[in-house]
Every structure is written in structure tokens, then in C-alpha cells.
Amino acid sequence: MLERKTDGKSNLVVLFKEGKLMSYPFSSKDYLESYRDFFKVAEKRFAIFIIRGMSKYRGDGVFTGGFRWNGSNFVRHHGRIAARVVYNKGRLVADGGAHWAIINVSELHRISRYKDLTHKIFPKLMKRGYRIYSRPQFLRALKKIQSQKAVFKPVDGFAGQGIIIKEKDKLMTSLRRFNGLLEEFIDTSQGVPGLTPSYHDVRMTIMDGKLVQCYIRVPRHGSLLANVARGGSLHEFSPRRLPRTARHIANLVDKRFKKYGHRVYSVDVGYEGSKPFLFEINDQPGVPHKKWERFYREWHATLLGVLLAADRDLR
């Protein structure tokens, strides 16, 4: 049997996409600071390893080559690393095994990553969306869109990349390809009472069914994209101010996801008038920045609790 502990502590692998050690997200000072603070707490219970990319994966939760967190820095590790718990921030699609666990399992990962699957699983929570592959399919789907504006997005995009929002009669001229998802526009211009007066999206971060963080993102002037990576601003708020209708959507999503075991993800919704609609689900929410004081320590502590619970379930 593979040894999945180091110095008496279970091996925790944090898997990121391909790149150098200090590639994204560590290239961001805010993210690096947050991960360091999390590792300082988690190292009391785990031996922590950083892996960059699927090229290091050998199957069955085993990796070769990476970096070990030594309490203050990252030290290159040349040997084999057999994980007990994998925190997947990369492209690994797996379900764990008898002796190792992954956050999140493959089906939750797919539903969250592929926007057409999100529509298929949660059609009553979302505006109309159509999977398209060609110009003729785009034109047929566009006729079914009832909003004045339409949204084109990549099926597996993130951070707002590749999303185009235009008046229906102007959208086609902005597209370089037709392989993606065509959606009705959610007009959030009336805002959310008590939170914002105009365009927005509301994000709720869920860990094993617990609402850990909620904040509202507002687009920069002249934009309809609220992603912080696209210039939007972020404002945390107390869960007590979260509208019950938004929390209801999060509860419905988690009811479906509960069967997938230990889980970490976020739910984005937007209000059109008084009705919320699901924008998307993100199974790899970013760690909080230290300047976002409201949920910083709780976020780290709750994530550690999820990882420890996954580890305990293996025993």
C-alpha cells in the first residue's frame, strides 16, 4: 500500500494548472498572501505539497515532482507524492479512491465547468440557453432569445473571458466563432434592494453546505461584466443581508450537490427585478484577499474543516 503520510501527517496536494511555481494564482500578491496564511494554519494537520499541472499526475492520487510547504516557504520536492487529499484547483477529473479523496469529484467539476451542463441540470433556475456549434445553429437559437440583448460565452470559460453581450442584431458581427453557449440576457439594472442600485452579480461561496462568504460584484462604468478580473468591484456583506430568494437558489444547488460528498464551490446569481436567476457555478472559487476582512479567517478555517473531514472519511 502506498504511504500517503509524511512525518506522521496526511499528504495534502494542492493542484494548480500548468506553470511555474509562482505562476497564477501565486503571481498575485493578494492570492499568495492568502494561500500562505492558509498553509500556516493547515500545516499543523497536513503535509502540504504544491503541484503544477496534469503532467505530474501518475494516477491513483499519485504525483511526481512538486514543491513542499516547509512552514515559511516552498521547497522543491523531487520524489513521488501520494496524496490522501487533493484540493483540485487544476484540471484533474477524478473521484478519489479507497485511500485518497478529491475536492471536488468529477461530476460536480463537470457540471460547474461546462455551462451547457449547468443549464441542463438547473433549467428552472436559469434564463434560456442554447448550445451552438455553427452559424446556422446560432441564427436559429437567436430567434428563440426573448431579451433585447443576448449573451455569447465559451462553454468552459472563466473570469469573464470570451463573454460577449450585445443587442441581438449586433451580436453576430462580434463573434469570431460560433462554438459556445447563447443565452438570454439577465437585466440586473434595477439592482438588489439594500445592496446595490444597478448592474451586479451576487456570489455565495458554499463549503459542505455551509454559506461561508457572500459578496456582490458591480461592473466598472460602461461594462456589463462584473468579474473583478474585468474591472468590476467587490463588496462583501453579512449573510443576514442576503435575500432569501438568493439563498434559496444556493440551497437548491447544494441539495443536488450533496450526493457528491465534500465540496467547495460558489453560486452566482443576478436579480432581474425581484426575481433571481442563476448565472453560473464555479467549483474553484478564489481564496479571499486579506483586505476582505469579514470572511478571511472563517473562509480558511472552513476550507480546512472540509479537507480534514475528507481525510477522516478515509479511515
PDB file of C-alpha atoms in Angstrom:
ATOM      1  CA  MET A   1       0.000   0.000   0.000  1.00  0.00           C
ATOM      2  CA  LEU A   2       1.231   3.478  -0.847  1.00  0.00           C
ATOM      3  CA  GLU A   3       2.385   5.644   2.039  1.00  0.00           C
ATOM      4  CA  ARG A   4       0.156   8.695   1.985  1.00  0.00           C
ATOM      5  CA  LYS A   5       1.611  10.441   5.002  1.00  0.00           C
ATOM      6  CA  THR A   6       4.778  12.443   5.594  1.00  0.00           C
ATOM      7  CA  ASP A   7       6.219  12.992   9.066  1.00  0.00           C
ATOM      8  CA  GLY A   8       3.060  11.483  10.522  1.00  0.00           C
ATOM      9  CA  LYS A   9       0.715  13.925   8.754  1.00  0.00           C
ATOM     10  CA  SER A  10      -1.625  13.196   5.849  1.00  0.00           C
ATOM     11  CA  ASN A  11      -0.408  14.430   2.471  1.00  0.00           C
ATOM     12  CA  LEU A  12      -2.449  17.329   1.093  1.00  0.00           C
ATOM     13  CA  VAL A  13      -1.818  18.105  -2.573  1.00  0.00           C
ATOM     14  CA  VAL A  14      -2.965  21.486  -3.857  1.00  0.00           C
ATOM     15  CA  LEU A  15      -3.088  21.029  -7.615  1.00  0.00           C
ATOM     16  CA  PHE A  16      -2.897  24.056  -9.899  1.00  0.00           C
ATOM     17  CA  LYS A  17      -2.811  24.392 -13.675  1.00  0.00           C
ATOM     18  CA  GLU A  18       0.456  24.028 -15.589  1.00  0.00           C
ATOM     19  CA  GLY A  19       3.082  26.667 -14.977  1.00  0.00           C
ATOM     20  CA  LYS A  20       5.984  27.673 -12.808  1.00  0.00           C
ATOM     21  CA  LEU A  21       5.697  27.717  -9.034  1.00  0.00           C
ATOM     22  CA  MET A  22       4.970  31.438  -8.967  1.00  0.00           C
ATOM     23  CA  SER A  23       2.536  31.416 -11.894  1.00  0.00           C
ATOM     24  CA  TYR A  24      -1.096  32.359 -11.264  1.00  0.00           C
ATOM     25  CA  PRO A  25      -2.521  32.451  -8.623  1.00  0.00           C
ATOM     26  CA  PHE A  26       0.770  32.949  -6.754  1.00  0.00           C
ATOM     27  CA  SER A  27       1.672  35.720  -9.208  1.00  0.00           C
ATOM     28  CA  SER A  28      -0.997  37.785  -7.438  1.00  0.00           C
ATOM     29  CA  LYS A  29       0.322  39.231  -4.166  1.00  0.00           C
ATOM     30  CA  ASP A  30      -3.139  39.071  -2.615  1.00  0.00           C
ATOM     31  CA  TYR A  31      -3.677  35.423  -3.535  1.00  0.00           C
ATOM     32  CA  LEU A  32      -0.157  34.431  -2.486  1.00  0.00           C
ATOM     33  CA  GLU A  33      -0.624  36.082   0.904  1.00  0.00           C
ATOM     34  CA  SER A  34      -3.930  34.288   1.399  1.00  0.00           C
ATOM     35  CA  TYR A  35      -2.538  30.872   0.468  1.00  0.00           C
ATOM     36  CA  ARG A  36       0.452  31.386   2.762  1.00  0.00           C
ATOM     37  CA  ASP A  37      -1.851  32.266   5.648  1.00  0.00           C
ATOM     38  CA  PHE A  38      -3.975  29.213   4.914  1.00  0.00           C
ATOM     39  CA  PHE A  39      -0.942  26.914   4.736  1.00  0.00           C
ATOM     40  CA  LYS A  40       0.316  28.217   8.093  1.00  0.00           C
ATOM     41  CA  VAL A  41      -2.931  27.007   9.644  1.00  0.00           C
ATOM     42  CA  ALA A  42      -3.251  23.785   7.632  1.00  0.00           C
ATOM     43  CA  GLU A  43       0.360  22.643   8.166  1.00  0.00           C
ATOM     44  CA  LYS A  44      -0.499  21.665  11.732  1.00  0.00           C
ATOM     45  CA  ARG A  45      -2.650  18.874  10.313  1.00  0.00           C
ATOM     46  CA  PHE A  46      -1.282  18.195   6.819  1.00  0.00           C
ATOM     47  CA  ALA A  47       1.985  17.814   4.961  1.00  0.00           C
ATOM     48  CA  ILE A  48       1.321  20.278   2.132  1.00  0.00           C
ATOM     49  CA  PHE A  49       2.539  19.865  -1.445  1.00  0.00           C
ATOM     50  CA  ILE A  50       2.047  22.161  -4.438  1.00  0.00           C
ATOM     51  CA  ILE A  51       1.744  20.501  -7.850  1.00  0.00           C
ATOM     52  CA  ARG A  52       1.699  22.328 -11.171  1.00  0.00           C
ATOM     53  CA  GLY A  53      -0.254  20.632 -13.929  1.00  0.00           C
ATOM     54  CA  MET A  54      -1.527  17.264 -15.051  1.00  0.00           C
ATOM     55  CA  SER A  55       1.865  16.274 -16.482  1.00  0.00           C
ATOM     56  CA  LYS A  56       2.869  15.445 -12.901  1.00  0.00           C
ATOM     57  CA  TYR A  57      -0.070  13.091 -12.311  1.00  0.00           C
ATOM     58  CA  ARG A  58       0.558   9.326 -12.314  1.00  0.00           C
ATOM     59  CA  GLY A  59      -2.914   8.093 -11.341  1.00  0.00           C
ATOM     60  CA  ASP A  60      -4.481   6.928  -8.064  1.00  0.00           C
ATOM     61  CA  GLY A  61      -3.776  10.267  -6.373  1.00  0.00           C
ATOM     62  CA  VAL A  62      -0.026   9.979  -7.001  1.00  0.00           C
ATOM     63  CA  PHE A  63       2.140  12.803  -8.363  1.00  0.00           C
ATOM     64  CA  THR A  64       5.836  13.207  -9.134  1.00  0.00           C
ATOM     65  CA  GLY A  65       7.728  16.440  -8.716  1.00  0.00           C
ATOM     66  CA  GLY A  66       6.386  19.478  -6.959  1.00  0.00           C
ATOM     67  CA  PHE A  67       7.027  21.729  -4.007  1.00  0.00           C
ATOM     68  CA  ARG A  68       6.566  21.179  -0.288  1.00  0.00           C
ATOM     69  CA  TRP A  69       5.495  23.929   2.073  1.00  0.00           C
ATOM     70  CA  ASN A  70       8.064  23.953   4.898  1.00  0.00           C
ATOM     71  CA  GLY A  71       6.306  26.363   7.222  1.00  0.00           C
ATOM     72  CA  SER A  72       7.506  29.570   5.630  1.00  0.00           C
ATOM     73  CA  ASN A  73       8.338  28.831   2.005  1.00  0.00           C
ATOM     74  CA  PHE A  74       8.096  26.347  -0.871  1.00  0.00           C
ATOM     75  CA  VAL A  75      10.895  23.802  -1.294  1.00  0.00           C
ATOM     76  CA  ARG A  76      11.276  21.655  -4.413  1.00  0.00           C
ATOM     77  CA  HIS A  77      10.330  18.010  -3.888  1.00  0.00           C
ATOM     78  CA  HIS A  78      11.708  15.519  -6.406  1.00  0.00           C
ATOM     79  CA  GLY A  79      10.168  12.282  -5.193  1.00  0.00           C
ATOM     80  CA  ARG A  80       6.772  10.672  -5.510  1.00  0.00           C
ATOM     81  CA  ILE A  81       3.858  12.225  -3.629  1.00  0.00           C
ATOM     82  CA  ALA A  82       0.898  10.006  -2.777  1.00  0.00           C
ATOM     83  CA  ALA A  83      -1.956  12.240  -1.669  1.00  0.00           C
ATOM     84  CA  ARG A  84      -4.612  11.439   0.883  1.00  0.00           C
ATOM     85  CA  VAL A  85      -6.477  14.609  -0.060  1.00  0.00           C
ATOM     86  CA  VAL A  86      -6.268  16.583  -3.310  1.00  0.00           C
ATOM     87  CA  TYR A  87      -7.593  20.139  -3.376  1.00  0.00           C
ATOM     88  CA  ASN A  88      -8.178  20.469  -7.102  1.00  0.00           C
ATOM     89  CA  LYS A  89      -7.511  23.935  -8.488  1.00  0.00           C
ATOM     90  CA  GLY A  90      -6.406  22.479 -11.814  1.00  0.00           C
ATOM     91  CA  ARG A  91      -7.763  20.160 -14.488  1.00  0.00           C
ATOM     92  CA  LEU A  92      -7.845  16.811 -12.691  1.00  0.00           C
ATOM     93  CA  VAL A  93     -11.104  14.955 -13.326  1.00  0.00           C
ATOM     94  CA  ALA A  94     -11.294  12.145 -10.775  1.00  0.00           C
ATOM     95  CA  ASP A  95     -13.378  10.719  -7.947  1.00  0.00           C
ATOM     96  CA  GLY A  96     -10.703   9.691  -5.475  1.00  0.00           C
ATOM     97  CA  GLY A  97     -10.475   6.132  -4.219  1.00  0.00           C
ATOM     98  CA  ALA A  98     -10.438   3.946  -1.146  1.00  0.00           C
ATOM     99  CA  HIS A  99      -7.300   5.649   0.159  1.00  0.00           C
ATOM    100  CA  TRP A 100      -7.500   9.182  -1.227  1.00  0.00           C
ATOM    101  CA  ALA A 101     -10.100  11.909  -1.688  1.00  0.00           C
ATOM    102  CA  ILE A 102     -10.504  14.863  -4.022  1.00  0.00           C
ATOM    103  CA  ILE A 103     -12.293  18.189  -3.652  1.00  0.00           C
ATOM    104  CA  ASN A 104     -14.359  18.271  -5.906  1.00  0.00           C
ATOM    105  CA  VAL A 105     -15.350  14.967  -7.552  1.00  0.00           C
ATOM    106  CA  SER A 106     -15.612  14.707 -11.326  1.00  0.00           C
ATOM    107  CA  GLU A 107     -19.369  15.143 -11.804  1.00  0.00           C
ATOM    108  CA  LEU A 108     -19.564  18.309  -9.716  1.00  0.00           C
ATOM    109  CA  HIS A 109     -16.488  19.578 -11.561  1.00  0.00           C
ATOM    110  CA  ARG A 110     -18.098  18.949 -14.955  1.00  0.00           C
ATOM    111  CA  ILE A 111     -21.469  20.491 -14.075  1.00  0.00           C
ATOM    112  CA  SER A 112     -19.715  23.622 -12.840  1.00  0.00           C
ATOM    113  CA  ARG A 113     -17.122  23.928 -15.582  1.00  0.00           C
ATOM    114  CA  TYR A 114     -19.326  23.255 -18.600  1.00  0.00           C
ATOM    115  CA  LYS A 115     -22.016  25.926 -18.767  1.00  0.00           C
ATOM    116  CA  ASP A 116     -24.282  23.874 -21.033  1.00  0.00           C
ATOM    117  CA  LEU A 117     -24.370  21.149 -18.366  1.00  0.00           C
ATOM    118  CA  THR A 118     -25.264  23.757 -15.749  1.00  0.00           C
ATOM    119  CA  HIS A 119     -28.259  24.701 -17.917  1.00  0.00           C
ATOM    120  CA  LYS A 120     -29.210  21.051 -18.348  1.00  0.00           C
ATOM    121  CA  ILE A 121     -29.116  20.290 -14.617  1.00  0.00           C
ATOM    122  CA  PHE A 122     -30.699  23.542 -13.376  1.00  0.00           C
ATOM    123  CA  PRO A 123     -33.030  24.731 -16.181  1.00  0.00           C
ATOM    124  CA  LYS A 124     -35.643  26.199 -13.824  1.00  0.00           C
ATOM    125  CA  LEU A 125     -33.069  28.426 -12.128  1.00  0.00           C
ATOM    126  CA  MET A 126     -31.643  29.948 -15.307  1.00  0.00           C
ATOM    127  CA  LYS A 127     -32.673  32.006 -18.298  1.00  0.00           C
ATOM    128  CA  ARG A 128     -32.841  30.206 -21.630  1.00  0.00           C
ATOM    129  CA  GLY A 129     -29.554  28.986 -23.028  1.00  0.00           C
ATOM    130  CA  TYR A 130     -28.686  27.095 -26.207  1.00  0.00           C
ATOM    131  CA  ARG A 131     -25.587  25.063 -27.020  1.00  0.00           C
ATOM    132  CA  ILE A 132     -24.434  26.013 -30.510  1.00  0.00           C
ATOM    133  CA  TYR A 133     -21.641  24.845 -32.794  1.00  0.00           C
ATOM    134  CA  SER A 134     -22.177  26.717 -36.063  1.00  0.00           C
ATOM    135  CA  ARG A 135     -23.529  29.890 -37.659  1.00  0.00           C
ATOM    136  CA  PRO A 136     -26.846  28.254 -38.710  1.00  0.00           C
ATOM    137  CA  GLN A 137     -27.380  26.996 -35.158  1.00  0.00           C
ATOM    138  CA  PHE A 138     -26.565  30.459 -33.824  1.00  0.00           C
ATOM    139  CA  LEU A 139     -29.182  32.048 -36.088  1.00  0.00           C
ATOM    140  CA  ARG A 140     -31.851  29.511 -35.113  1.00  0.00           C
ATOM    141  CA  ALA A 141     -31.130  29.939 -31.409  1.00  0.00           C
ATOM    142  CA  LEU A 142     -31.074  33.725 -31.693  1.00  0.00           C
ATOM    143  CA  LYS A 143     -34.697  33.682 -32.883  1.00  0.00           C
ATOM    144  CA  LYS A 144     -35.667  31.972 -29.616  1.00  0.00           C
ATOM    145  CA  ILE A 145     -33.980  34.592 -27.432  1.00  0.00           C
ATOM    146  CA  GLN A 146     -36.673  36.853 -25.989  1.00  0.00           C
ATOM    147  CA  SER A 147     -34.467  39.533 -24.409  1.00  0.00           C
ATOM    148  CA  GLN A 148     -33.286  42.532 -26.449  1.00  0.00           C
ATOM    149  CA  LYS A 149     -29.692  41.693 -25.657  1.00  0.00           C
ATOM    150  CA  ALA A 150     -28.108  38.256 -25.978  1.00  0.00           C
ATOM    151  CA  VAL A 151     -25.053  36.710 -24.354  1.00  0.00           C
ATOM    152  CA  PHE A 152     -22.455  34.506 -26.019  1.00  0.00           C
ATOM    153  CA  LYS A 153     -19.975  32.702 -23.797  1.00  0.00           C
ATOM    154  CA  PRO A 154     -17.468  29.860 -24.106  1.00  0.00           C
ATOM    155  CA  VAL A 155     -18.771  26.602 -22.689  1.00  0.00           C
ATOM    156  CA  ASP A 156     -15.831  26.263 -20.290  1.00  0.00           C
ATOM    157  CA  GLY A 157     -14.681  29.853 -19.809  1.00  0.00           C
ATOM    158  CA  PHE A 158     -13.862  31.542 -16.516  1.00  0.00           C
ATOM    159  CA  ALA A 159     -13.239  35.043 -15.106  1.00  0.00           C
ATOM    160  CA  GLY A 160     -15.458  36.533 -17.799  1.00  0.00           C
ATOM    161  CA  GLN A 161     -13.111  35.519 -20.610  1.00  0.00           C
ATOM    162  CA  GLY A 162     -14.737  35.333 -24.023  1.00  0.00           C
ATOM    163  CA  ILE A 163     -18.152  36.615 -22.901  1.00  0.00           C
ATOM    164  CA  ILE A 164     -19.832  38.972 -25.374  1.00  0.00           C
ATOM    165  CA  ILE A 165     -23.039  40.878 -24.580  1.00  0.00           C
ATOM    166  CA  LYS A 166     -24.691  42.766 -27.429  1.00  0.00           C
ATOM    167  CA  GLU A 167     -28.011  43.757 -28.883  1.00  0.00           C
ATOM    168  CA  LYS A 168     -29.300  40.717 -30.751  1.00  0.00           C
ATOM    169  CA  ASP A 169     -28.942  42.304 -34.194  1.00  0.00           C
ATOM    170  CA  LYS A 170     -25.309  43.250 -33.493  1.00  0.00           C
ATOM    171  CA  LEU A 171     -24.043  40.134 -31.752  1.00  0.00           C
ATOM    172  CA  MET A 172     -23.120  38.059 -34.801  1.00  0.00           C
ATOM    173  CA  THR A 173     -20.668  40.640 -36.154  1.00  0.00           C
ATOM    174  CA  SER A 174     -18.750  40.467 -32.857  1.00  0.00           C
ATOM    175  CA  LEU A 175     -18.246  36.696 -32.922  1.00  0.00           C
ATOM    176  CA  ARG A 176     -15.080  35.057 -34.189  1.00  0.00           C
ATOM    177  CA  ARG A 177     -16.512  31.597 -33.660  1.00  0.00           C
ATOM    178  CA  PHE A 178     -19.916  30.046 -33.071  1.00  0.00           C
ATOM    179  CA  ASN A 179     -18.913  27.161 -30.809  1.00  0.00           C
ATOM    180  CA  GLY A 180     -20.308  28.106 -27.420  1.00  0.00           C
ATOM    181  CA  LEU A 181     -23.427  28.956 -25.468  1.00  0.00           C
ATOM    182  CA  LEU A 182     -26.052  31.523 -26.449  1.00  0.00           C
ATOM    183  CA  GLU A 183     -28.113  32.843 -23.540  1.00  0.00           C
ATOM    184  CA  GLU A 184     -30.862  35.303 -22.820  1.00  0.00           C
ATOM    185  CA  PHE A 185     -29.615  38.444 -21.109  1.00  0.00           C
ATOM    186  CA  ILE A 186     -30.406  38.870 -17.414  1.00  0.00           C
ATOM    187  CA  ASP A 187     -31.176  42.563 -16.973  1.00  0.00           C
ATOM    188  CA  THR A 188     -29.892  43.321 -13.466  1.00  0.00           C
ATOM    189  CA  SER A 189     -30.091  47.104 -13.929  1.00  0.00           C
ATOM    190  CA  GLN A 190     -32.649  47.521 -11.131  1.00  0.00           C
ATOM    191  CA  GLY A 191     -30.147  46.222  -8.601  1.00  0.00           C
ATOM    192  CA  VAL A 192     -30.781  44.442  -5.310  1.00  0.00           C
ATOM    193  CA  PRO A 193     -32.583  46.380  -2.551  1.00  0.00           C
ATOM    194  CA  GLY A 194     -30.194  47.278   0.242  1.00  0.00           C
ATOM    195  CA  LEU A 195     -27.129  46.056  -1.647  1.00  0.00           C
ATOM    196  CA  THR A 196     -26.745  47.914  -4.944  1.00  0.00           C
ATOM    197  CA  PRO A 197     -28.951  50.088  -7.174  1.00  0.00           C
ATOM    198  CA  SER A 198     -27.775  48.772 -10.541  1.00  0.00           C
ATOM    199  CA  TYR A 199     -25.981  46.043 -12.528  1.00  0.00           C
ATOM    200  CA  HIS A 200     -24.466  43.300 -10.381  1.00  0.00           C
ATOM    201  CA  ASP A 201     -23.985  39.688  -9.579  1.00  0.00           C
ATOM    202  CA  VAL A 202     -24.211  38.144  -6.124  1.00  0.00           C
ATOM    203  CA  ARG A 203     -21.724  35.412  -5.239  1.00  0.00           C
ATOM    204  CA  MET A 204     -22.238  32.876  -2.456  1.00  0.00           C
ATOM    205  CA  THR A 205     -19.386  30.529  -1.515  1.00  0.00           C
ATOM    206  CA  ILE A 206     -20.537  27.154  -0.179  1.00  0.00           C
ATOM    207  CA  MET A 207     -18.417  24.562   1.637  1.00  0.00           C
ATOM    208  CA  ASP A 208     -20.073  21.275   2.581  1.00  0.00           C
ATOM    209  CA  GLY A 209     -23.446  23.011   2.586  1.00  0.00           C
ATOM    210  CA  LYS A 210     -22.329  25.974   4.719  1.00  0.00           C
ATOM    211  CA  LEU A 211     -22.589  29.528   3.403  1.00  0.00           C
ATOM    212  CA  VAL A 212     -19.063  30.787   4.063  1.00  0.00           C
ATOM    213  CA  GLN A 213     -18.923  34.055   2.155  1.00  0.00           C
ATOM    214  CA  CYS A 214     -21.229  36.337   0.222  1.00  0.00           C
ATOM    215  CA  TYR A 215     -20.392  39.423  -1.756  1.00  0.00           C
ATOM    216  CA  ILE A 216     -21.714  41.492  -4.591  1.00  0.00           C
ATOM    217  CA  ARG A 217     -19.731  42.396  -7.698  1.00  0.00           C
ATOM    218  CA  VAL A 218     -20.505  45.539  -9.649  1.00  0.00           C
ATOM    219  CA  PRO A 219     -19.255  46.211 -13.212  1.00  0.00           C
ATOM    220  CA  ARG A 220     -16.987  49.135 -13.934  1.00  0.00           C
ATOM    221  CA  HIS A 221     -18.625  52.079 -15.673  1.00  0.00           C
ATOM    222  CA  GLY A 222     -19.640  51.218 -19.222  1.00  0.00           C
ATOM    223  CA  SER A 223     -19.367  47.448 -18.772  1.00  0.00           C
ATOM    224  CA  LEU A 224     -21.919  44.715 -18.106  1.00  0.00           C
ATOM    225  CA  LEU A 225     -19.358  42.203 -16.783  1.00  0.00           C
ATOM    226  CA  ALA A 226     -18.999  42.236 -13.006  1.00  0.00           C
ATOM    227  CA  ASN A 227     -15.943  39.951 -12.800  1.00  0.00           C
ATOM    228  CA  VAL A 228     -13.160  41.550 -10.763  1.00  0.00           C
ATOM    229  CA  ALA A 229     -10.747  40.331 -13.461  1.00  0.00           C
ATOM    230  CA  ARG A 230     -12.714  42.520 -15.897  1.00  0.00           C
ATOM    231  CA  GLY A 231     -12.516  45.639 -13.748  1.00  0.00           C
ATOM    232  CA  GLY A 232     -15.535  45.049 -11.525  1.00  0.00           C
ATOM    233  CA  SER A 233     -15.570  45.996  -7.849  1.00  0.00           C
ATOM    234  CA  LEU A 234     -16.283  43.643  -4.961  1.00  0.00           C
ATOM    235  CA  HIS A 235     -18.216  44.364  -1.778  1.00  0.00           C
ATOM    236  CA  GLU A 236     -18.640  41.789   0.991  1.00  0.00           C
ATOM    237  CA  PHE A 237     -21.768  41.846   3.107  1.00  0.00           C
ATOM    238  CA  SER A 238     -23.233  39.977   6.050  1.00  0.00           C
ATOM    239  CA  PRO A 239     -25.186  36.798   5.244  1.00  0.00           C
ATOM    240  CA  ARG A 240     -28.046  38.347   7.219  1.00  0.00           C
ATOM    241  CA  ARG A 241     -28.485  40.819   4.345  1.00  0.00           C
ATOM    242  CA  LEU A 242     -28.603  38.090   1.711  1.00  0.00           C
ATOM    243  CA  PRO A 243     -32.080  37.959   0.153  1.00  0.00           C
ATOM    244  CA  ARG A 244     -33.900  34.750   0.991  1.00  0.00           C
ATOM    245  CA  THR A 245     -34.589  34.147  -2.688  1.00  0.00           C
ATOM    246  CA  ALA A 246     -30.849  34.089  -3.418  1.00  0.00           C
ATOM    247  CA  ARG A 247     -30.183  31.728  -0.534  1.00  0.00           C
ATOM    248  CA  HIS A 248     -32.998  29.513  -1.834  1.00  0.00           C
ATOM    249  CA  ILE A 249     -31.147  29.075  -5.141  1.00  0.00           C
ATOM    250  CA  ALA A 250     -27.942  28.180  -3.282  1.00  0.00           C
ATOM    251  CA  ASN A 251     -29.880  25.643  -1.205  1.00  0.00           C
ATOM    252  CA  LEU A 252     -31.342  24.027  -4.329  1.00  0.00           C
ATOM    253  CA  VAL A 253     -27.894  23.732  -5.889  1.00  0.00           C
ATOM    254  CA  ASP A 254     -26.395  22.232  -2.738  1.00  0.00           C
ATOM    255  CA  LYS A 255     -29.286  19.795  -2.429  1.00  0.00           C
ATOM    256  CA  ARG A 256     -28.242  18.425  -5.822  1.00  0.00           C
ATOM    257  CA  PHE A 257     -24.513  18.513  -4.994  1.00  0.00           C
ATOM    258  CA  LYS A 258     -24.744  16.918  -1.545  1.00  0.00           C
ATOM    259  CA  LYS A 259     -24.541  13.432  -3.048  1.00  0.00           C
ATOM    260  CA  TYR A 260     -21.070  14.284  -4.374  1.00  0.00           C
ATOM    261  CA  GLY A 261     -19.598  14.357  -0.876  1.00  0.00           C
ATOM    262  CA  HIS A 262     -17.223  17.018   0.375  1.00  0.00           C
ATOM    263  CA  ARG A 263     -17.479  20.079  -1.824  1.00  0.00           C
ATOM    264  CA  VAL A 264     -16.291  23.663  -2.260  1.00  0.00           C
ATOM    265  CA  TYR A 265     -17.916  25.899  -4.863  1.00  0.00           C
ATOM    266  CA  SER A 266     -19.628  29.228  -5.425  1.00  0.00           C
ATOM    267  CA  VAL A 267     -23.013  30.187  -6.848  1.00  0.00           C
ATOM    268  CA  ASP A 268     -23.525  33.419  -8.815  1.00  0.00           C
ATOM    269  CA  VAL A 269     -26.989  34.940  -9.191  1.00  0.00           C
ATOM    270  CA  GLY A 270     -28.395  38.152 -10.616  1.00  0.00           C
ATOM    271  CA  TYR A 271     -31.724  39.856  -9.997  1.00  0.00           C
ATOM    272  CA  GLU A 272     -33.998  40.885 -12.835  1.00  0.00           C
ATOM    273  CA  GLY A 273     -36.472  42.983 -10.934  1.00  0.00           C
ATOM    274  CA  SER A 274     -37.406  40.941  -7.874  1.00  0.00           C
ATOM    275  CA  LYS A 275     -36.530  37.557  -9.374  1.00  0.00           C
ATOM    276  CA  PRO A 276     -33.065  35.991  -9.085  1.00  0.00           C
ATOM    277  CA  PHE A 277     -31.561  33.866 -11.844  1.00  0.00           C
ATOM    278  CA  LEU A 278     -28.557  31.580 -11.672  1.00  0.00           C
ATOM    279  CA  PHE A 279     -25.631  32.935 -13.699  1.00  0.00           C
ATOM    280  CA  GLU A 280     -23.176  30.102 -13.129  1.00  0.00           C
ATOM    281  CA  ILE A 281     -21.483  27.791 -10.647  1.00  0.00           C
ATOM    282  CA  ASN A 282     -17.746  27.889 -10.001  1.00  0.00           C
ATOM    283  CA  ASP A 283     -16.136  24.802  -8.474  1.00  0.00           C
ATOM    284  CA  GLN A 284     -12.825  26.604  -7.912  1.00  0.00           C
ATOM    285  CA  PRO A 285     -13.633  29.859  -6.094  1.00  0.00           C
ATOM    286  CA  GLY A 286     -10.620  32.036  -5.386  1.00  0.00           C
ATOM    287  CA  VAL A 287      -9.272  32.381  -1.868  1.00  0.00           C
ATOM    288  CA  PRO A 288     -10.202  35.654  -0.155  1.00  0.00           C
ATOM    289  CA  HIS A 289      -7.864  38.634  -0.028  1.00  0.00           C
ATOM    290  CA  LYS A 290      -6.706  39.707   3.415  1.00  0.00           C
ATOM    291  CA  LYS A 291      -8.177  43.172   2.875  1.00  0.00           C
ATOM    292  CA  TRP A 292     -11.598  41.486   2.651  1.00  0.00           C
ATOM    293  CA  GLU A 293     -11.653  41.221   6.412  1.00  0.00           C
ATOM    294  CA  ARG A 294     -15.186  39.989   7.005  1.00  0.00           C
ATOM    295  CA  PHE A 295     -14.720  36.343   5.962  1.00  0.00           C
ATOM    296  CA  TYR A 296     -10.936  35.921   5.698  1.00  0.00           C
ATOM    297  CA  ARG A 297     -10.191  33.691   8.689  1.00  0.00           C
ATOM    298  CA  GLU A 298     -13.550  31.912   8.597  1.00  0.00           C
ATOM    299  CA  TRP A 299     -13.002  31.052   4.916  1.00  0.00           C
ATOM    300  CA  HIS A 300      -9.624  29.465   5.679  1.00  0.00           C
ATOM    301  CA  ALA A 301     -10.906  27.650   8.769  1.00  0.00           C
ATOM    302  CA  THR A 302     -13.937  26.240   6.970  1.00  0.00           C
ATOM    303  CA  LEU A 303     -11.874  25.067   3.999  1.00  0.00           C
ATOM    304  CA  LEU A 304      -9.508  23.313   6.394  1.00  0.00           C
ATOM    305  CA  GLY A 305     -12.518  21.683   8.037  1.00  0.00           C
ATOM    306  CA  VAL A 306     -13.699  20.308   4.685  1.00  0.00           C
ATOM    307  CA  LEU A 307     -10.247  18.895   3.895  1.00  0.00           C
ATOM    308  CA  LEU A 308      -9.949  17.324   7.351  1.00  0.00           C
ATOM    309  CA  ALA A 309     -13.410  15.781   7.042  1.00  0.00           C
ATOM    310  CA  ALA A 310     -12.442  14.263   3.689  1.00  0.00           C
ATOM    311  CA  ASP A 311      -9.297  12.855   5.316  1.00  0.00           C
ATOM    312  CA  ARG A 312     -11.216  11.408   8.281  1.00  0.00           C
ATOM    313  CA  ASP A 313     -13.709   9.681   5.999  1.00  0.00           C
ATOM    314  CA  LEU A 314     -10.877   7.577   4.570  1.00  0.00           C
ATOM    315  CA  ARG A 315     -10.120   5.960   7.917  1.00  0.00           C
TER     316      ARG A 315
END
